[in-house]
Amino acid sequence: MEKILVIGAAGQIGSELTIALRKQYGDTNVHATDIKQAPPDVVEGGPFQIMDVMDDKRLIHFVIANKITQIYHLAAVLSGNAEKLPLQAWDINMRSILNILDLAKEVGIKKTFWPSSIAVFGHSTPKKNTSQLTVTEPNTVYGISKLAGERWCEYYFKRYGVDVRSLRYPGLISYKTEAGGGTTDYAVEIFYDAIKKGSYDCFLKEDVTLPMMFMEDAINATIQLVDADAAKITVRSSYNLSAISFNPAEIASEIKKHIPEFSITYHPDFRQQIAESWPQTIDDSVARKDWGWKHKFDLASMTEIMLKEIGKKIGKPVAV
């Protein structure tokens, strides 16, 4: 039986991935960790403990003691927050992935997953249908750390045979965990404010189109990639991943179909420049060919679920 460790289990991806993995492998076989308390369903649904990925000695002891065979390393300082403390963000993002890769090499972890991001792209990257192999000149500390991480992943695979797999996530949208300091987080915040206040003040301009994905698709893609036969994995840096692309005006229009009185205003902040450096649409044909990736949710279906579930969560039901 696989023994799985999820690092960053209190975060937007980690909290939902932990639950999905427990359904597949059994509650007791998926260990969740983070430097902060995780949501109740993560803490109560299986083994959870506070642990810092930067503490390499404790980490290796934990992995050996619990006979861990797979690691999902999701802890990171995200794009918006990273710009406020660039050197600290670089240190956390880089040292943590190197700790995990070296641990995987030394202990013999069967499979390791680490998330990259569309932040690896920059102003010089073609904006439409951005291909798997293209110009990667990130201009944020988050993007620089993700690009460096991709190179380390491929290095550890080629040099030491570490079976590490990665996805370049687009903006991820979830009703379960609220936004955590990313540039695409407006697409989560907008639903909460639409229901709570009937209005939203967006930190991006109305016409900034970015690649996005509903969290359920992202979780399915992650598990599908890690479950895939190693012989099918041709990309050991990080796979492009795509589902839908939209801008703030388009998501606002979709929300108005269900909340007609909803209004949106625009006051771009420093994240506008970050967003402008990222692609509008992503070509993920390599992932679709290699391991059969397909997304399920479009903007309309995602909006209905988000409004319904957030309304239920905060006690203000929305008819959809």
Short mmCIF file of C-alpha atoms in Angstrom, two decimals:
data_model
loop_
_atom_site.label_atom_id
_atom_site.label_comp_id
_atom_site.label_asym_id
_atom_site.label_seq_id
_atom_site.Cartn_x
_atom_site.Cartn_y
_atom_site.Cartn_z
CA MET A 1 0.00 0.00 0.00
CA GLU A 2 1.23 3.49 -0.87
CA LYS A 3 2.02 5.79 2.03
CA ILE A 4 1.57 9.42 0.96
CA LEU A 5 2.79 12.70 2.42
CA VAL A 6 1.07 15.97 1.45
CA ILE A 7 3.10 19.05 2.38
CA GLY A 8 1.09 22.27 2.41
CA ALA A 9 -2.17 20.50 3.21
CA ALA A 10 -3.78 23.65 4.63
CA GLY A 11 -3.52 25.50 1.32
CA GLN A 12 -5.94 25.90 -1.55
CA ILE A 13 -4.66 22.89 -3.51
CA GLY A 14 -3.38 20.78 -0.64
CA SER A 15 -6.60 20.76 1.37
CA GLU A 16 -8.63 19.35 -1.52
CA LEU A 17 -5.89 17.07 -2.82
CA THR A 18 -5.51 15.47 0.61
CA ILE A 19 -9.20 14.55 0.71
CA ALA A 20 -9.12 13.17 -2.85
CA LEU A 21 -6.03 11.07 -2.10
CA ARG A 22 -7.59 9.69 1.08
CA LYS A 23 -10.61 8.54 -0.91
CA GLN A 24 -8.27 6.70 -3.29
CA TYR A 25 -5.69 5.29 -0.86
CA GLY A 26 -7.50 5.20 2.49
CA ASP A 27 -7.62 7.81 5.23
CA THR A 28 -4.77 6.42 7.33
CA ASN A 29 -2.37 6.16 4.39
CA VAL A 30 -2.31 9.88 3.55
CA HIS A 31 -0.37 12.07 5.99
CA ALA A 32 -1.19 15.78 5.81
CA THR A 33 1.24 18.43 7.09
CA ASP A 34 1.54 22.22 7.10
CA ILE A 35 3.05 25.01 9.18
CA LYS A 36 -0.47 26.12 10.13
CA GLN A 37 -3.71 24.42 11.11
CA ALA A 38 -5.57 22.80 8.22
CA PRO A 39 -9.36 22.80 7.63
CA PRO A 40 -11.35 20.46 9.92
CA ASP A 41 -12.02 17.85 7.22
CA VAL A 42 -8.26 17.49 6.64
CA VAL A 43 -7.37 17.39 10.35
CA GLU A 44 -10.21 15.05 11.34
CA GLY A 45 -10.19 12.88 8.23
CA GLY A 46 -6.77 11.29 8.74
CA PRO A 47 -3.29 11.85 10.17
CA PHE A 48 -2.31 15.53 10.32
CA GLN A 49 0.49 17.34 12.06
CA ILE A 50 2.21 20.70 12.05
CA MET A 51 5.55 20.40 10.26
CA ASP A 52 7.86 22.79 8.39
CA VAL A 53 9.28 21.55 5.08
CA MET A 54 12.34 23.73 5.79
CA ASP A 55 13.21 21.49 8.75
CA ASP A 56 15.01 18.86 6.68
CA LYS A 57 16.10 16.71 9.64
CA ARG A 58 12.58 16.37 11.02
CA LEU A 59 11.23 15.83 7.52
CA ILE A 60 13.52 12.91 6.71
CA HIS A 61 12.81 11.33 10.11
CA PHE A 62 9.06 11.63 9.47
CA VAL A 63 9.34 10.09 5.99
CA ILE A 64 11.39 7.12 7.19
CA ALA A 65 9.29 6.53 10.32
CA ASN A 66 6.04 6.51 8.33
CA LYS A 67 7.43 4.56 5.35
CA ILE A 68 6.36 7.29 2.91
CA THR A 69 6.38 6.23 -0.77
CA GLN A 70 4.91 9.34 -2.44
CA ILE A 71 5.35 13.04 -1.67
CA TYR A 72 3.18 15.92 -2.88
CA HIS A 73 5.06 19.14 -2.08
CA LEU A 74 2.63 22.06 -2.35
CA ALA A 75 4.04 24.59 0.12
CA ALA A 76 5.09 27.93 -1.44
CA VAL A 77 4.93 31.70 -1.14
CA LEU A 78 2.56 32.75 -3.95
CA SER A 79 3.02 35.48 -6.56
CA GLY A 80 1.44 38.49 -4.87
CA ASN A 81 2.88 37.82 -1.43
CA ALA A 82 6.29 36.90 -2.86
CA GLU A 83 6.73 40.38 -4.35
CA LYS A 84 6.44 41.91 -0.88
CA LEU A 85 9.31 39.80 0.52
CA PRO A 86 11.29 38.62 -2.52
CA LEU A 87 14.40 37.21 -0.83
CA GLN A 88 12.40 35.41 1.82
CA ALA A 89 10.06 33.99 -0.84
CA TRP A 90 13.00 32.84 -2.95
CA ASP A 91 14.59 31.15 0.06
CA ILE A 92 11.41 29.33 1.07
CA ASN A 93 10.40 28.29 -2.44
CA MET A 94 13.86 27.07 -3.48
CA ARG A 95 15.14 25.47 -0.29
CA SER A 96 11.90 23.56 0.16
CA ILE A 97 11.96 21.96 -3.30
CA LEU A 98 15.64 21.11 -2.93
CA ASN A 99 14.95 19.54 0.47
CA ILE A 100 12.27 17.36 -1.12
CA LEU A 101 14.28 16.36 -4.18
CA ASP A 102 17.32 15.45 -2.09
CA LEU A 103 15.11 13.53 0.32
CA ALA A 104 13.53 11.63 -2.58
CA LYS A 105 17.00 10.74 -3.85
CA GLU A 106 18.39 9.64 -0.48
CA VAL A 107 15.36 7.71 0.80
CA GLY A 108 14.16 6.32 -2.54
CA ILE A 109 10.70 7.91 -2.73
CA LYS A 110 8.77 6.20 -5.54
CA LYS A 111 6.99 9.32 -6.86
CA THR A 112 7.24 13.02 -6.09
CA PHE A 113 4.90 15.80 -7.23
CA TRP A 114 5.74 19.50 -7.24
CA PRO A 115 3.59 22.26 -8.78
CA SER A 116 4.95 24.83 -11.19
CA SER A 117 2.88 27.69 -12.61
CA ILE A 118 2.12 29.88 -15.62
CA ALA A 119 4.29 32.38 -13.70
CA VAL A 120 7.34 30.82 -15.43
CA PHE A 121 6.32 32.78 -18.53
CA GLY A 122 7.02 36.48 -19.00
CA HIS A 123 6.49 39.49 -21.27
CA SER A 124 8.57 37.89 -24.05
CA THR A 125 6.47 34.70 -24.08
CA PRO A 126 3.87 34.40 -26.88
CA LYS A 127 0.56 35.26 -25.22
CA LYS A 128 -1.79 33.01 -27.15
CA ASN A 129 -1.64 29.21 -27.24
CA THR A 130 1.61 29.29 -25.31
CA SER A 131 3.42 26.09 -26.21
CA GLN A 132 5.14 23.57 -23.97
CA LEU A 133 8.59 24.66 -25.17
CA THR A 134 8.74 28.44 -25.48
CA VAL A 135 10.46 31.52 -24.09
CA THR A 136 10.48 31.49 -20.27
CA GLU A 137 11.66 34.81 -18.88
CA PRO A 138 9.65 35.37 -15.68
CA ASN A 139 9.76 38.81 -14.08
CA THR A 140 8.49 37.93 -10.60
CA VAL A 141 10.33 36.19 -7.78
CA TYR A 142 7.57 33.56 -7.74
CA GLY A 143 8.01 32.87 -11.45
CA ILE A 144 11.80 32.81 -11.17
CA SER A 145 11.61 30.30 -8.33
CA LYS A 146 9.17 28.12 -10.28
CA LEU A 147 11.37 28.14 -13.38
CA ALA A 148 14.43 27.26 -11.29
CA GLY A 149 12.40 24.50 -9.63
CA GLU A 150 11.49 23.06 -13.03
CA ARG A 151 15.17 22.86 -13.95
CA TRP A 152 16.01 21.16 -10.64
CA CYS A 153 13.21 18.62 -11.17
CA GLU A 154 14.54 17.64 -14.57
CA TYR A 155 18.10 17.59 -13.23
CA TYR A 156 17.24 15.22 -10.38
CA PHE A 157 15.36 12.95 -12.78
CA LYS A 158 18.19 12.77 -15.32
CA ARG A 159 21.08 12.76 -12.83
CA TYR A 160 19.65 10.58 -10.04
CA GLY A 161 16.56 8.91 -11.50
CA VAL A 162 14.16 10.66 -9.09
CA ASP A 163 10.63 10.14 -10.43
CA VAL A 164 9.41 13.72 -10.04
CA ARG A 165 6.35 15.02 -11.91
CA SER A 166 5.00 18.54 -12.27
CA LEU A 167 2.22 20.69 -13.72
CA ARG A 168 2.25 24.36 -14.66
CA TYR A 169 -1.01 25.28 -12.94
CA PRO A 170 -3.08 28.15 -14.32
CA GLY A 171 -5.17 30.26 -11.91
CA LEU A 172 -7.10 27.87 -9.67
CA ILE A 173 -10.64 28.51 -8.46
CA SER A 174 -12.13 26.81 -5.42
CA TYR A 175 -15.04 27.40 -3.04
CA LYS A 176 -13.50 25.37 -0.22
CA THR A 177 -10.40 27.41 0.64
CA GLU A 178 -10.30 31.18 0.25
CA ALA A 179 -7.68 33.12 -1.72
CA GLY A 180 -4.07 33.00 -0.55
CA GLY A 181 -2.09 35.86 -2.09
CA GLY A 182 -1.98 35.01 -5.79
CA THR A 183 -2.48 37.20 -8.85
CA THR A 184 -5.43 35.15 -10.11
CA ASP A 185 -7.17 35.18 -6.72
CA TYR A 186 -9.65 37.82 -7.90
CA ALA A 187 -11.49 34.93 -9.56
CA VAL A 188 -12.16 33.46 -6.11
CA GLU A 189 -12.72 36.73 -4.22
CA ILE A 190 -15.30 37.90 -6.76
CA PHE A 191 -17.73 35.11 -5.85
CA TYR A 192 -17.52 35.78 -2.11
CA ASP A 193 -18.07 39.52 -2.55
CA ALA A 194 -20.85 39.00 -5.10
CA ILE A 195 -22.81 37.01 -2.53
CA LYS A 196 -21.86 39.01 0.57
CA LYS A 197 -21.98 42.55 -0.82
CA GLY A 198 -23.44 42.39 -4.34
CA SER A 199 -20.33 44.13 -5.66
CA TYR A 200 -16.60 43.58 -6.16
CA ASP A 201 -13.63 45.92 -6.52
CA CYS A 202 -11.18 44.13 -8.79
CA PHE A 203 -7.39 44.56 -8.54
CA LEU A 204 -6.99 43.78 -12.27
CA LYS A 205 -8.30 45.62 -15.34
CA GLU A 206 -11.50 44.32 -16.90
CA ASP A 207 -9.85 42.98 -20.07
CA VAL A 208 -6.96 40.97 -18.56
CA THR A 209 -7.51 37.46 -19.91
CA LEU A 210 -5.71 34.69 -18.02
CA PRO A 211 -5.73 30.87 -18.06
CA MET A 212 -7.92 29.49 -15.28
CA MET A 213 -9.14 26.14 -13.98
CA PHE A 214 -11.77 24.87 -11.56
CA MET A 215 -10.11 23.10 -8.64
CA GLU A 216 -11.76 19.74 -9.28
CA ASP A 217 -10.10 19.66 -12.72
CA ALA A 218 -6.73 20.55 -11.17
CA ILE A 219 -7.00 17.80 -8.55
CA ASN A 220 -7.99 15.25 -11.19
CA ALA A 221 -5.07 16.31 -13.40
CA THR A 222 -2.61 16.02 -10.52
CA ILE A 223 -3.67 12.53 -9.51
CA GLN A 224 -3.91 11.42 -13.14
CA LEU A 225 -0.34 12.58 -13.81
CA VAL A 226 1.09 10.90 -10.73
CA ASP A 227 -0.81 7.68 -11.49
CA ALA A 228 0.38 7.59 -15.12
CA ASP A 229 2.90 4.99 -16.25
CA ALA A 230 6.40 6.49 -16.05
CA ALA A 231 7.01 5.46 -19.66
CA LYS A 232 4.30 7.93 -20.76
CA ILE A 233 5.90 10.93 -19.02
CA THR A 234 7.97 12.79 -21.61
CA VAL A 235 8.23 16.09 -19.71
CA ARG A 236 10.26 16.05 -16.50
CA SER A 237 10.39 19.81 -16.02
CA SER A 238 6.66 20.65 -15.89
CA TYR A 239 3.66 20.07 -18.15
CA ASN A 240 1.53 22.90 -19.53
CA LEU A 241 -2.01 22.51 -18.21
CA SER A 242 -5.12 24.31 -19.44
CA ALA A 243 -8.89 24.39 -19.16
CA ILE A 244 -10.55 27.82 -19.65
CA SER A 245 -9.44 31.43 -20.13
CA PHE A 246 -11.45 34.53 -19.21
CA ASN A 247 -11.10 38.11 -17.95
CA PRO A 248 -12.79 39.90 -15.00
CA ALA A 249 -15.51 41.39 -17.21
CA GLU A 250 -16.45 37.95 -18.54
CA ILE A 251 -16.68 36.32 -15.12
CA ALA A 252 -18.69 39.31 -13.84
CA SER A 253 -21.11 38.88 -16.76
CA GLU A 254 -21.54 35.20 -15.90
CA ILE A 255 -22.25 36.04 -12.24
CA LYS A 256 -24.87 38.62 -13.29
CA LYS A 257 -26.88 35.82 -14.92
CA HIS A 258 -27.54 34.56 -11.39
CA ILE A 259 -27.20 37.78 -9.36
CA PRO A 260 -28.55 40.50 -11.74
CA GLU A 261 -27.84 43.35 -9.31
CA PHE A 262 -24.12 42.46 -9.06
CA SER A 263 -21.70 45.26 -9.98
CA ILE A 264 -17.93 45.39 -10.45
CA THR A 265 -15.37 48.22 -10.30
CA TYR A 266 -11.70 48.18 -11.26
CA HIS A 267 -8.73 49.58 -9.33
CA PRO A 268 -5.62 47.77 -10.63
CA ASP A 269 -2.73 47.36 -8.16
CA PHE A 270 0.79 45.91 -8.53
CA ARG A 271 -0.69 42.56 -9.59
CA GLN A 272 -1.82 44.11 -12.88
CA GLN A 273 1.78 44.13 -14.11
CA ILE A 274 2.23 40.53 -13.06
CA ALA A 275 -0.93 39.49 -14.92
CA GLU A 276 0.14 41.32 -18.06
CA SER A 277 3.33 39.26 -18.18
CA TRP A 278 1.44 35.96 -18.25
CA PRO A 279 -0.16 34.16 -21.23
CA GLN A 280 -3.83 34.46 -22.16
CA THR A 281 -4.25 30.90 -23.41
CA ILE A 282 -2.14 27.76 -22.95
CA ASP A 283 -1.43 24.91 -25.36
CA ASP A 284 -1.45 21.75 -23.25
CA SER A 285 -1.55 19.27 -26.13
CA VAL A 286 1.52 17.42 -24.82
CA ALA A 287 -0.26 16.56 -21.56
CA ARG A 288 -3.37 15.52 -23.48
CA LYS A 289 -1.30 13.26 -25.75
CA ASP A 290 1.03 11.78 -23.12
CA TRP A 291 -1.37 10.83 -20.33
CA GLY A 292 -4.86 11.60 -21.63
CA TRP A 293 -5.58 14.88 -19.83
CA LYS A 294 -9.09 16.35 -20.38
CA HIS A 295 -10.79 19.14 -18.47
CA LYS A 296 -14.45 18.94 -17.46
CA PHE A 297 -15.59 22.41 -16.35
CA ASP A 298 -16.21 25.56 -18.42
CA LEU A 299 -16.89 29.10 -17.15
CA ALA A 300 -20.67 28.63 -16.93
CA SER A 301 -20.62 25.33 -15.04
CA MET A 302 -17.87 26.55 -12.71
CA THR A 303 -19.78 29.75 -11.90
CA GLU A 304 -22.92 27.84 -10.97
CA ILE A 305 -21.02 25.56 -8.59
CA MET A 306 -19.06 28.42 -7.02
CA LEU A 307 -22.18 30.51 -6.34
CA LYS A 308 -24.15 27.55 -5.02
CA GLU A 309 -21.42 26.23 -2.71
CA ILE A 310 -20.18 29.59 -1.39
CA GLY A 311 -23.76 30.70 -0.78
CA LYS A 312 -24.34 27.53 1.23
CA LYS A 313 -21.02 27.98 3.06
CA ILE A 314 -21.70 31.55 4.25
CA GLY A 315 -25.41 31.09 4.82
CA LYS A 316 -26.68 33.19 1.89
CA PRO A 317 -28.04 30.69 -0.66
CA VAL A 318 -27.97 31.65 -4.34
CA ALA A 319 -30.50 30.20 -6.79
CA VAL A 320 -28.65 28.75 -9.79
#
